Short mmCIF file of C-alpha atoms and ligand atoms in Angstrom, two decimals:
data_model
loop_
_atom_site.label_atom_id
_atom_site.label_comp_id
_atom_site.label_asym_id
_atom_site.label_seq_id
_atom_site.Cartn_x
_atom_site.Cartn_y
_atom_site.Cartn_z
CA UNK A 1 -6.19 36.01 16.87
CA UNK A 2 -4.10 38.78 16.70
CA UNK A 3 -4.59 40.20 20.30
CA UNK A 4 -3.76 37.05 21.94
CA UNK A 5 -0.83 37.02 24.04
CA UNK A 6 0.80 34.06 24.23
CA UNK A 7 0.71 30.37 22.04
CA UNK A 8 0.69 27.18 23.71
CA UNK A 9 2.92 24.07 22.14
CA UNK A 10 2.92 20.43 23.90
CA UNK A 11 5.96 19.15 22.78
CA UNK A 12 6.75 15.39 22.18
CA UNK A 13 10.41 15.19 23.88
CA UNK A 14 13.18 12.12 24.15
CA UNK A 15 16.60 12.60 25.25
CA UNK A 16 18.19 10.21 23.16
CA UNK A 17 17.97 7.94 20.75
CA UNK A 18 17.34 5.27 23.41
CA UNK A 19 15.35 7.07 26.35
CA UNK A 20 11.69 7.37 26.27
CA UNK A 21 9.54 9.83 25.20
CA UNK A 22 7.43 11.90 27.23
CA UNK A 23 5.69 15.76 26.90
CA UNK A 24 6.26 19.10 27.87
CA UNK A 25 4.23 22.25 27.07
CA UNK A 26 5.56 25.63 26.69
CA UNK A 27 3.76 28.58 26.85
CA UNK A 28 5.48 31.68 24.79
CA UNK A 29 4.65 34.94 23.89
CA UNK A 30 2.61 35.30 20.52
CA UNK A 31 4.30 37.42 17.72
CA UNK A 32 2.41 38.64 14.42
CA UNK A 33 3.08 35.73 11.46
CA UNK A 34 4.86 33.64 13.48
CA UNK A 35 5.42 29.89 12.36
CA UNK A 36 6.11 26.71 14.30
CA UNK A 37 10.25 27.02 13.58
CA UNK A 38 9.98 30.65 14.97
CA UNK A 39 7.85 29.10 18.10
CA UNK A 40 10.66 26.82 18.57
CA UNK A 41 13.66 29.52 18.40
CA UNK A 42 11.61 31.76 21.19
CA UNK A 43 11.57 27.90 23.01
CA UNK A 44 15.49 27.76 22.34
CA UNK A 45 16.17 31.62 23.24
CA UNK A 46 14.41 30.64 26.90
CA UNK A 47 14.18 27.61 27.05
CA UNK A 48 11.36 27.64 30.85
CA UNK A 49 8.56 25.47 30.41
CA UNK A 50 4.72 26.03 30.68
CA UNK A 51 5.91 25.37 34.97
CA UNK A 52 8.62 28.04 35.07
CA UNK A 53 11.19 25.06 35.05
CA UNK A 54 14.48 25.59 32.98
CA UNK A 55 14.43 22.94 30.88
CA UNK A 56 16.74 21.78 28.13
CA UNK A 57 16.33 23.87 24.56
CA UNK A 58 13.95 21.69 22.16
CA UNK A 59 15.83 20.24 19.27
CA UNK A 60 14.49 20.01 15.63
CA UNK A 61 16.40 20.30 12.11
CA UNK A 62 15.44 22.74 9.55
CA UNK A 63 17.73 24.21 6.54
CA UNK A 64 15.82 26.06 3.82
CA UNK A 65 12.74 27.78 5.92
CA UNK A 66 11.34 27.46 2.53
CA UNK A 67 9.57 24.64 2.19
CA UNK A 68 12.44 22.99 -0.18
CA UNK A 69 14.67 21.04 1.84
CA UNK A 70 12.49 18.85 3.87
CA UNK A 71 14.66 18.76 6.68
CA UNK A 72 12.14 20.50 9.32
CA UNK A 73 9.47 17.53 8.59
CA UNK A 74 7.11 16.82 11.96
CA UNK A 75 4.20 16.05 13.25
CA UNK A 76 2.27 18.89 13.68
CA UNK A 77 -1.52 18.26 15.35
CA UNK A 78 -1.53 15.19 14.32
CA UNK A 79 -0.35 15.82 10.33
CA UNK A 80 3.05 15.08 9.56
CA UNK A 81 4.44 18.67 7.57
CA UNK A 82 7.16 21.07 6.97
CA UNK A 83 7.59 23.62 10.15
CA UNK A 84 8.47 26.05 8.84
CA UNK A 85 5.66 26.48 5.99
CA UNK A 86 3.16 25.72 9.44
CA UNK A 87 2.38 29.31 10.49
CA UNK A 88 1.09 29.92 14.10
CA UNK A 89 -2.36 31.35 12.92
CA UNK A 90 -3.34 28.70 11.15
CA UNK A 91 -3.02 26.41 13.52
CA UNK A 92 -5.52 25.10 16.88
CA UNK A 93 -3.90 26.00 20.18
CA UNK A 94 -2.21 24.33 22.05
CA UNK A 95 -0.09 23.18 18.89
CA UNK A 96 0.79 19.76 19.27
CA UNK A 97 4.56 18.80 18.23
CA UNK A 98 5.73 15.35 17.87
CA UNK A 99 8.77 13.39 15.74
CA UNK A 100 7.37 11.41 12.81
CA UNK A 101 6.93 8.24 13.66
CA UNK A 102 8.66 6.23 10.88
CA UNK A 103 11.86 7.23 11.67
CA UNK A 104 14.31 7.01 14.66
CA UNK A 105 14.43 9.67 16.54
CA UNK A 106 17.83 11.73 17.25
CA UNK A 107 16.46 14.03 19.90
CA UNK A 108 13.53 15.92 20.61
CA UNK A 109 11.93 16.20 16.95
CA UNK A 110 14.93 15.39 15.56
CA UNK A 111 15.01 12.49 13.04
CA UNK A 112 17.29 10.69 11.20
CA UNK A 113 15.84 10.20 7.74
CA UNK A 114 18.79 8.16 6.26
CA UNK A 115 17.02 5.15 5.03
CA UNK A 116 15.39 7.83 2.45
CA UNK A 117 19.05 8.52 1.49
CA UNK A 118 20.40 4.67 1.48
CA UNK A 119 16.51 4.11 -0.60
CA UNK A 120 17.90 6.45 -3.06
CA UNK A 121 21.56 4.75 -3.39
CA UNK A 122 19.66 1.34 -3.49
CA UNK A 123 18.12 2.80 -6.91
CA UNK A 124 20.88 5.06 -8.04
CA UNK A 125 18.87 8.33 -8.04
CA UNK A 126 21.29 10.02 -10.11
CA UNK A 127 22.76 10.31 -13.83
CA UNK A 128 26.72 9.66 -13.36
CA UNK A 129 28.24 11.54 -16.13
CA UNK A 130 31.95 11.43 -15.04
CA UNK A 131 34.21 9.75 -17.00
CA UNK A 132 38.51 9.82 -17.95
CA UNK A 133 37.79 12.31 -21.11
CA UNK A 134 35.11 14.31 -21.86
CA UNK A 135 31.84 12.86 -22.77
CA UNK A 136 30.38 16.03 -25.40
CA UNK A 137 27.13 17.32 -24.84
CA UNK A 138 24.39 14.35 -24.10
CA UNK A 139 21.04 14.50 -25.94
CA UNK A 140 18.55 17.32 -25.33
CA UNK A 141 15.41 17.06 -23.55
CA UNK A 142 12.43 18.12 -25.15
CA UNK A 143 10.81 21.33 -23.86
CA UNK A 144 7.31 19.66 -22.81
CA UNK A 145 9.13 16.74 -20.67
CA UNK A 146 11.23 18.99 -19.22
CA UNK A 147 7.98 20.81 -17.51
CA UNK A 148 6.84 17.26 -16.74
CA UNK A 149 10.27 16.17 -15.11
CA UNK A 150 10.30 19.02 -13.05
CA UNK A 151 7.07 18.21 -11.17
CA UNK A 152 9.08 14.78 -10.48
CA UNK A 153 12.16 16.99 -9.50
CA UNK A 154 10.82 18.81 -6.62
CA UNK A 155 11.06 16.17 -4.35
CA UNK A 156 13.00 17.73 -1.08
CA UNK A 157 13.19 13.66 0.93
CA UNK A 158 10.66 14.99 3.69
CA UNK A 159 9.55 11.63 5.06
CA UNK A 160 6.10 12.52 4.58
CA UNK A 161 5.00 9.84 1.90
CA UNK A 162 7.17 7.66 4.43
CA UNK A 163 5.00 8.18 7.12
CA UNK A 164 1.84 8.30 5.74
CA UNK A 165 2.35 4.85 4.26
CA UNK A 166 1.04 1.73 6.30
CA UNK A 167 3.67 -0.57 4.19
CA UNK A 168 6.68 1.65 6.01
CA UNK A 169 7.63 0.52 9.16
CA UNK A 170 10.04 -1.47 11.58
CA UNK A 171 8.26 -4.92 10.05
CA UNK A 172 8.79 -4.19 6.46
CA UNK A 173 11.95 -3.06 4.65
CA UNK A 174 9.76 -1.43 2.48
CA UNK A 175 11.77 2.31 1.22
CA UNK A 176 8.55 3.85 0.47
CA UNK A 177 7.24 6.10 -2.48
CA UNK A 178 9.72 8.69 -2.95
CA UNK A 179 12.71 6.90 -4.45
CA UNK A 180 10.30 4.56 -7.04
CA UNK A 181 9.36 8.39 -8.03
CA UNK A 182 12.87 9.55 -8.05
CA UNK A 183 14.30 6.62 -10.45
CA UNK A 184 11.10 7.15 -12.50
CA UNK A 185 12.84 10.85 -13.04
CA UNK A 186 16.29 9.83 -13.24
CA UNK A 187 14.73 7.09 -15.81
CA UNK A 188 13.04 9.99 -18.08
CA UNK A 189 16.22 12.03 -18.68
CA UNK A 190 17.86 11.49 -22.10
CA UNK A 191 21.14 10.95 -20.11
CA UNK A 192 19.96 8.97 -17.23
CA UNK A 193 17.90 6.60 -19.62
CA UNK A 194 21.31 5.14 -20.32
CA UNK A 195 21.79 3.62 -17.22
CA UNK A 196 17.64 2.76 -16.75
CA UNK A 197 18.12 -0.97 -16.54
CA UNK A 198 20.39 -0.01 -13.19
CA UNK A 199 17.79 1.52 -11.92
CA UNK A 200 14.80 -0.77 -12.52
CA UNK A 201 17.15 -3.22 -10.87
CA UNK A 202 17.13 -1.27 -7.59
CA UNK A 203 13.33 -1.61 -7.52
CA UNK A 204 13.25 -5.05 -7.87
CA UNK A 205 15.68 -5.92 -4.91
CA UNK A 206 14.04 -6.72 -1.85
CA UNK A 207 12.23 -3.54 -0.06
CA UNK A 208 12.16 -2.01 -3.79
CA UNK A 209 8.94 -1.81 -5.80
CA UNK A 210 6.85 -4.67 -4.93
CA UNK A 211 6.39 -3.83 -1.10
CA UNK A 212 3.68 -1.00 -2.79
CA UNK A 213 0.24 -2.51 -2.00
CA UNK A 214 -1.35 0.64 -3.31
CA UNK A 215 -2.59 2.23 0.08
CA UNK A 216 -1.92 5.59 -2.18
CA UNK A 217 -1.60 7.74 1.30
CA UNK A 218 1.54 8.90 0.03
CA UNK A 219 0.01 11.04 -3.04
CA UNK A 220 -2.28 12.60 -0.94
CA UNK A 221 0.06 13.99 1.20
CA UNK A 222 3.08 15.02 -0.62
CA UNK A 223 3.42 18.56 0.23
CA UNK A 224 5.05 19.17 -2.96
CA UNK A 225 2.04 17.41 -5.04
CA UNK A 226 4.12 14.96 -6.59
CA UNK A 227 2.01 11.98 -8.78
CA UNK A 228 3.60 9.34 -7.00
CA UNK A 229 0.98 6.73 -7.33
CA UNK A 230 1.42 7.35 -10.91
CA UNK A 231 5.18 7.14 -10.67
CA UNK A 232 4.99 3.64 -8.85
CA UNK A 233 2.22 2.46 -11.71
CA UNK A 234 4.54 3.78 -14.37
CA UNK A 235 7.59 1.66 -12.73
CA UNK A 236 5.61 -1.53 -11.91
CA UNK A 237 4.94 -1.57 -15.81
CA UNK A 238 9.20 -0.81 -16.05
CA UNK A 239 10.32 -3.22 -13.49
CA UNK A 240 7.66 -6.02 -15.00
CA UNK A 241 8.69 -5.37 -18.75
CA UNK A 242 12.36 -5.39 -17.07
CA UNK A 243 11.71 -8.74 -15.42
CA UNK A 244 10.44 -10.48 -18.71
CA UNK A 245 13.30 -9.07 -20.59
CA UNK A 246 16.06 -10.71 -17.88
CA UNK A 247 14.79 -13.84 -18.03
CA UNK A 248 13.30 -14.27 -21.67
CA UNK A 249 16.50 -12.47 -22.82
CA UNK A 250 16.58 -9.16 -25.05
CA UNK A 251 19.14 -7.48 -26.74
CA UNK A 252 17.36 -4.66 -24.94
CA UNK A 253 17.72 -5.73 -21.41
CA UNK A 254 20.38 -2.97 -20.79
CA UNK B 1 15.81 -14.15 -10.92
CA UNK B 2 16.94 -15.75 -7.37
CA UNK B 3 18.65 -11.88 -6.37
CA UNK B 4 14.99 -10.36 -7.35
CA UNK B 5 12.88 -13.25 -5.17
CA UNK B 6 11.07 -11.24 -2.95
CA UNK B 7 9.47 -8.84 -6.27
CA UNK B 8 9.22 -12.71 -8.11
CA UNK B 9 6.89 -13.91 -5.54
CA UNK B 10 4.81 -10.43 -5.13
CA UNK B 11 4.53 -10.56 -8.72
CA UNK B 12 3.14 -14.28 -8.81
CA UNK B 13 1.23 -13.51 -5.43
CA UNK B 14 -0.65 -10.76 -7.36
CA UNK B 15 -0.96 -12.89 -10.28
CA UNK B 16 -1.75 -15.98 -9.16
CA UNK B 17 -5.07 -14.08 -7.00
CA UNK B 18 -6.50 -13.46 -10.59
CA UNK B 19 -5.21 -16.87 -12.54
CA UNK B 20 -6.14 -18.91 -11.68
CA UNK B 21 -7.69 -18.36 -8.05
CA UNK B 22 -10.15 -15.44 -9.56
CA UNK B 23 -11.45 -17.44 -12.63
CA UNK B 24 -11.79 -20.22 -10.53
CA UNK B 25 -13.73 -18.14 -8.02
CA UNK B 26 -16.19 -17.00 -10.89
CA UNK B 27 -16.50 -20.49 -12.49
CA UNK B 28 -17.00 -22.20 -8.76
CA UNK B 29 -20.32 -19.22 -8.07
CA UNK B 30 -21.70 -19.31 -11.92
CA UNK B 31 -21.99 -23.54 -11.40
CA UNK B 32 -23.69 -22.82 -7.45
CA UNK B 33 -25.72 -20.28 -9.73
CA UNK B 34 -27.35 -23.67 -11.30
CA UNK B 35 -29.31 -24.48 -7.79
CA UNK B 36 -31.46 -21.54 -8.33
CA UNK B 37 -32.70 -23.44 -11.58
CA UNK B 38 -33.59 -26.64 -9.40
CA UNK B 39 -31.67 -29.71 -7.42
CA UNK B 40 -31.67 -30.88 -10.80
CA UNK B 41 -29.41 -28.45 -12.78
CA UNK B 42 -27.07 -28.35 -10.13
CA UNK B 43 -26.38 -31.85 -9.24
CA UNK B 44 -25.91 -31.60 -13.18
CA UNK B 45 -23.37 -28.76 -12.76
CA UNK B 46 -21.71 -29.59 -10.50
CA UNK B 47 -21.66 -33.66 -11.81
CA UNK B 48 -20.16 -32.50 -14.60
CA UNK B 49 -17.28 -30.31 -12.73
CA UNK B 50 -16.58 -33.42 -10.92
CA UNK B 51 -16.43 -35.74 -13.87
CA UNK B 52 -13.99 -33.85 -15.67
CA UNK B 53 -10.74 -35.84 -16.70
CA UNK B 54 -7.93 -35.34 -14.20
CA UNK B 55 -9.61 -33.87 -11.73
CA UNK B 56 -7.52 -34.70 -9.01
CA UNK B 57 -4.36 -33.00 -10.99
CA UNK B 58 -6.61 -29.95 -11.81
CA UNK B 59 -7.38 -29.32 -8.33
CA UNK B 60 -4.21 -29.58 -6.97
CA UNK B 61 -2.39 -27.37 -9.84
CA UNK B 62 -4.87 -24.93 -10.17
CA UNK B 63 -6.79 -24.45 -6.75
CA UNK B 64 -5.02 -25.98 -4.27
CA UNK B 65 -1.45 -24.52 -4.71
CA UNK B 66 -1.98 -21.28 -5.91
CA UNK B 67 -4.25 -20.51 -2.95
CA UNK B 68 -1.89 -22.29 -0.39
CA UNK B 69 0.68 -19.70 -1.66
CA UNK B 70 -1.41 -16.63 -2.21
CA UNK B 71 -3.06 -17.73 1.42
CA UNK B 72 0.74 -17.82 2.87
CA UNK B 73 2.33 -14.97 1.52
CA UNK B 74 -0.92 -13.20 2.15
CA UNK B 75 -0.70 -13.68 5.78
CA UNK B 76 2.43 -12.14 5.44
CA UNK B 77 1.75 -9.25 3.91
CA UNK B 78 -1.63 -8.61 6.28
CA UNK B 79 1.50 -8.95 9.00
CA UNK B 80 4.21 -6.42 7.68
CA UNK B 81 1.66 -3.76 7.27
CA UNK B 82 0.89 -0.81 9.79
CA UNK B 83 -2.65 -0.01 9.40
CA UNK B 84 -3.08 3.84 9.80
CA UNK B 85 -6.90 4.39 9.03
CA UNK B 86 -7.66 6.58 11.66
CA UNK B 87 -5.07 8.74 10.69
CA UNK B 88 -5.53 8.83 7.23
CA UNK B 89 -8.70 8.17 6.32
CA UNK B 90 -8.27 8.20 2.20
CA UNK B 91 -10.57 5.70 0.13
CA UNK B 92 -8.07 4.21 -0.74
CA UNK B 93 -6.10 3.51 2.62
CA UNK B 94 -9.53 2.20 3.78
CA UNK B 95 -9.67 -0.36 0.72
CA UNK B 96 -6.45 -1.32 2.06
CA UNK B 97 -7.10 -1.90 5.28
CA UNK B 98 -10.51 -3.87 3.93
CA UNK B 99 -8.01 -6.29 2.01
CA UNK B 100 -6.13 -7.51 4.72
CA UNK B 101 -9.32 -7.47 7.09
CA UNK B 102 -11.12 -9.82 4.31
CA UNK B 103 -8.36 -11.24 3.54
CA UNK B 104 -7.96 -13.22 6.86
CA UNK B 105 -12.07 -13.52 7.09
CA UNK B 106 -11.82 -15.30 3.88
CA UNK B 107 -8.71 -17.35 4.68
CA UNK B 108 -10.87 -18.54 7.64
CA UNK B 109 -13.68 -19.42 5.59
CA UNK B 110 -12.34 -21.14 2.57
CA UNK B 111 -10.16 -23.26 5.18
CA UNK B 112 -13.61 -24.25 6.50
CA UNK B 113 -15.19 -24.82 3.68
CA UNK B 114 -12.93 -27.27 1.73
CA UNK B 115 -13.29 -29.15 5.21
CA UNK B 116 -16.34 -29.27 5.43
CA UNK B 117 -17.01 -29.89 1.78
CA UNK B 118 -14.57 -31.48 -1.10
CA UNK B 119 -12.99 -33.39 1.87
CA UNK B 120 -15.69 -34.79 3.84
CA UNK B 121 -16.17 -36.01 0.13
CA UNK B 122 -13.39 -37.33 -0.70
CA UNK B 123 -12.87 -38.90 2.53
CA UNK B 124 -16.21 -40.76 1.98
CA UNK B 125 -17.94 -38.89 4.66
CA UNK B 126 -20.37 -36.91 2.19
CA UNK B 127 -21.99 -36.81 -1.61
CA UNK B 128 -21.71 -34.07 -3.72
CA UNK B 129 -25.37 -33.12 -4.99
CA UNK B 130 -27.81 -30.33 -3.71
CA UNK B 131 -28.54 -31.88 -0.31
CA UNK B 132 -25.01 -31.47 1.30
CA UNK B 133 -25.29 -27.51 0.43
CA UNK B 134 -29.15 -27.97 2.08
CA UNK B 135 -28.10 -29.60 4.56
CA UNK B 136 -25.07 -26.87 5.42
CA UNK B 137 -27.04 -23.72 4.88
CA UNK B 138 -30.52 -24.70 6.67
CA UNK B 139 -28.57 -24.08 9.72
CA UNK B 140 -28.88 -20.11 9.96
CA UNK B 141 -25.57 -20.09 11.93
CA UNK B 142 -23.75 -21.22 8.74
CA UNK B 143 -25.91 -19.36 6.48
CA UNK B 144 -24.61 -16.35 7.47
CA UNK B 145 -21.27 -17.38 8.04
CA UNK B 146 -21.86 -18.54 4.78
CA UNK B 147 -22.93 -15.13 3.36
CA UNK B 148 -20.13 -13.17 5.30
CA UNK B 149 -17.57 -15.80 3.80
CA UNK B 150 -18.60 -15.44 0.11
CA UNK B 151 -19.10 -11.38 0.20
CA UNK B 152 -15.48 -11.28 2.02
CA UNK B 153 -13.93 -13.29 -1.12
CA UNK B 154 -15.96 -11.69 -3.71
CA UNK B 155 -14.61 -8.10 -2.18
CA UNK B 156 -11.07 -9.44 -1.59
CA UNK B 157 -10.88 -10.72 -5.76
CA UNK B 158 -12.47 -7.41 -6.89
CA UNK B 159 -10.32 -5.18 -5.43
CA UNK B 160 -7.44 -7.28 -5.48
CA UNK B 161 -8.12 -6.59 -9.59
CA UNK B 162 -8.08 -3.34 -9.02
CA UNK B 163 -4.16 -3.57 -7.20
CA UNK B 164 -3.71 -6.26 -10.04
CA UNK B 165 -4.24 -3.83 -12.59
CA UNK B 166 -1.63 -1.40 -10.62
CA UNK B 167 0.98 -3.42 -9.65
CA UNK B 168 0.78 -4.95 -13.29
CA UNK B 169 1.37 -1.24 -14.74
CA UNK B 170 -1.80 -1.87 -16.83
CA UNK B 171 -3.46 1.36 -14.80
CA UNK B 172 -1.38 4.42 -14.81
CA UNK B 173 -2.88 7.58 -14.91
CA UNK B 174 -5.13 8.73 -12.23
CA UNK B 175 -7.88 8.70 -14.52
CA UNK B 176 -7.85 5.25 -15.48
CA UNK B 177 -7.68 4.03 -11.75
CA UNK B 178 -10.47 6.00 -11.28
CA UNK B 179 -11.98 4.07 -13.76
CA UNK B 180 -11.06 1.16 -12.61
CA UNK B 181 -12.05 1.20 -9.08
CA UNK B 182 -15.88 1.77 -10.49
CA UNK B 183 -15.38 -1.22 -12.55
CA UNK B 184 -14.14 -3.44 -10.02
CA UNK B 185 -17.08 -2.51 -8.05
CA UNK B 186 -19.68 -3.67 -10.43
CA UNK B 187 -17.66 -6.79 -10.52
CA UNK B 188 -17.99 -6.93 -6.66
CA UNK B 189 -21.27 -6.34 -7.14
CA UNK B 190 -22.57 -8.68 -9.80
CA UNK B 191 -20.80 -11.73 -8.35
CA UNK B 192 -21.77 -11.09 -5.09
CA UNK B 193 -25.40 -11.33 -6.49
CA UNK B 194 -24.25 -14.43 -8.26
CA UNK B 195 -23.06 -16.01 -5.14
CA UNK B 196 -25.43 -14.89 -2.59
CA UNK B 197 -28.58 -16.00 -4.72
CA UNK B 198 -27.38 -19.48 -4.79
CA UNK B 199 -26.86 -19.81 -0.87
CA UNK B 200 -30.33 -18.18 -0.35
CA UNK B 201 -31.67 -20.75 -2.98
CA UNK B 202 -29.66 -23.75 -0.99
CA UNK B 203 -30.71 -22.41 2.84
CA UNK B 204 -34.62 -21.35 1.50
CA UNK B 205 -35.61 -23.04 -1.63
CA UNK B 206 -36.49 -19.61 -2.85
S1 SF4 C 301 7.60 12.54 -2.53
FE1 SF4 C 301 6.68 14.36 -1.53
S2 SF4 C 301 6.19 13.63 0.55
FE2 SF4 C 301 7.61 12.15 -0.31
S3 SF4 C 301 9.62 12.80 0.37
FE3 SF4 C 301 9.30 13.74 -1.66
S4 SF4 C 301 8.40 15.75 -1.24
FE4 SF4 C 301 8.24 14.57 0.66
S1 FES C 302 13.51 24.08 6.71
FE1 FES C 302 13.65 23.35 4.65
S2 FES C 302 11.67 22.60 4.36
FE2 FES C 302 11.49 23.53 6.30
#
């Protein structure tokens, strides 16, 4: 690998949000350890395509370049992954760049991921705290859930489970795996717990919980590893023990 | 429960594909089962299933409605779905894919076969005894559509108890799906037998 000279990417292009999509392949010079993102700066720095045309610069997003903040999600041959963690070597030639699918696409590989953000609003992936004095300390966390919590934790809203899941698309409203996992989290914090009932409601409006018909793509592609079939299990048994509880009434319910 | 009605009826979709559509299903094969022990035993069988008190309520609470809305919602559900096999080619993805495809195949069938069967009788047009099956299954066309129809339910219940036991929260860890998916297939398995044996008895007297 190392003495060839130049790497090959067929892009997946659209100009806007609207237009349609079509390809163009760039041919650029090869650089020792160089990853897709880097690929696409060199594309950005001179932006001539594999025809000597000047072309506009490909757009992508990308934060971290550490494999933490999901933002550089795409479709790389075929397997929907982080670009910056996708290093050149590794890769077949050409290197085949496309949006994901599941989401609309900005420009160029360029997606807006917001329904992952509204899915996490619609089950209050958080633990509010605020309030007009101050609230003390709130109970500790024992060591050994801690460790388990964090696994939970390291979800960085790639899309991945998203697109890798048959149930999320423009038929269902569906808000796919990540945000059941995320209230399961929120739900396992001493702190959070207080507010668990809000959260189990989330999953049970519409597009919560119950579009999962257990396809269980999403766990085995979760770059981060995350148990997320395990998560939704754990919540159907919530959200059902939830549902009883509203309408057989329980001093518990809340 | 009206703000939550789309989880209400996944939950009673799921539910309602084990009780009482799935006990029905076993009950409906074990009393076929009976031909295989002679025209006899069945017409007794199944003479007995139709002599029991209320029938006509029975059928309508627990067959006919529950599979009218487990049948509708199904559809559905086989609609809103993306199918992505060839991308991800997971065991699991493909037993998802093989619900909805058997699914529809047994939709088909069962539509058929109440036609052709419970009401052809209770229109007048047939008797319900051994000969009727005979006379059905002797024709290899049906046979197999027959056989096709019966192993398409019997996979659709089996691994719809397998998402049952999910979407119920019964099966959580990894392990115990694991578990449960080998389970589910010697349920697939054992009333497949059940329910193939008694067509081949009805088609070939054997
Ligand atoms: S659960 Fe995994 S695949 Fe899904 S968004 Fe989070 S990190 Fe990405
Ligand atoms: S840029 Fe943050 S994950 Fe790739």
């Amino acid at each position: 690998m190392a003495e060839q000279s130049t790497v090959t990417f067929i892009i997946t292009r659209q100009d806007s949000p609207e237009s349609s999509p079509y390809q163009e392949t760039f041919e650029i010079p090869y650089k020792k350890n160089m990853n897709v993102i880097s690929g696409l700066m060199e594309i950005r720095r001179n932006p001539v395509n594999a025809n000597g045309e000047e072309t506009a610069p490909v757009q992508w997003d990308m934060n971290c370049l550490e494999e933490v903040c999901g933002a550089c999600s795409m479709v790389i041959n075929g397997t929907a992954r982080q670009s910056c963690a996708a290093l050149v070597d590794e890769l077949e030639q050409p290197i085949r760049l496309e949006p994901m699918s599941t989401f609309p696409v900005i420009r160029d590989l360029f997606v807006d991921r917001e329904q992952m953000f509204d899915a996490l609003k619609q089950v209050k992936a958080w633990i509010p705290i605020d309030g007009t004095h101050d609230l003390g300390p709130g109970p500790r966390m024992p060591e050994k859930k801690r460790q388990w919590a964090y696994e939970l934790s390291k979800c960085m809203t790639c899309g991945v489970c998203l697109e890798a899941c048959p149930n999320v698309n423009d038929k269902s409203d569906f808000i796919g795996p990540a945000a059941l996992s995320q209230a399961r989290l929120f739900n396992a914090h001493p702190t959070g717990e207080m507010n668990k009932s809000e959260r189990l409601e989330g999953l049970m409006e519409d597009g919560g919980i119950s579009g999962c018909s257990n396809a269980q793509n999403c766990v085995q592609v979760c770059p981060k590893g995350i148990p997320l079939t395990t998560s939704i299990a754990a919540m159907n048994r919530a959200t059902n023990i939830q549902s009883f509880k509203n309408f057989f009434g329980s001093d518990h319910a809340h | 429960m009206a703000e939550h009605r789309e989880f209400f009826y996944r939950r009673l979709h799921s539910l309602l594909g084990v009780i009482p559509i799935g006990v029905f299903l076993i009950q409906h094969l074990v009393v076929n089962h009976f031909a295989v022990y002679g025209e006899e035993s069945f017409n007794k069988a199944a003479g007995f299933m139709h002599d029991l008190p209320f029938r006509l309520a029975l059928e309508i609470v627990i067959i006919f409605l529950p599979i009218l809305f487990h049948a509708i919602l199904g559809v559905y559900i086989v609609f809103v779905a993306k199918n992505n096999t060839r991308r991800y080619g997971y065991f699991r993805n493909w037993m998802f894919y093989l619900q909805r495809v058997t699914g529809i195949i047994t939709f088909v069938f069962i539509a058929w076969h109440v036609w052709e069967t419970r009401v052809q009788i209770g229109m007048g047009n047939a008797e319900l005894d051994y000969s009727l099956m005979e006379n059905i299954l002797s024709n290899p066309v049906m046979f197999w559509f027959y056989i096709i129809g019966v192993i398409s339910t019997t996979f659709h219940f089996a691994n719809g108890l397998w998402s049952f036991m999910v979407s119920w929260g019964i099966t959580q860890s990894p392990k115990s799906q694991k578990i449960a998916t080998y389970a589910t297939l010697v349920v697939f398995l054992a009333i497949s037998y059940i329910g193939v044996r008694a067509l081949i008895q009805f088609a070939y007297g054997v």
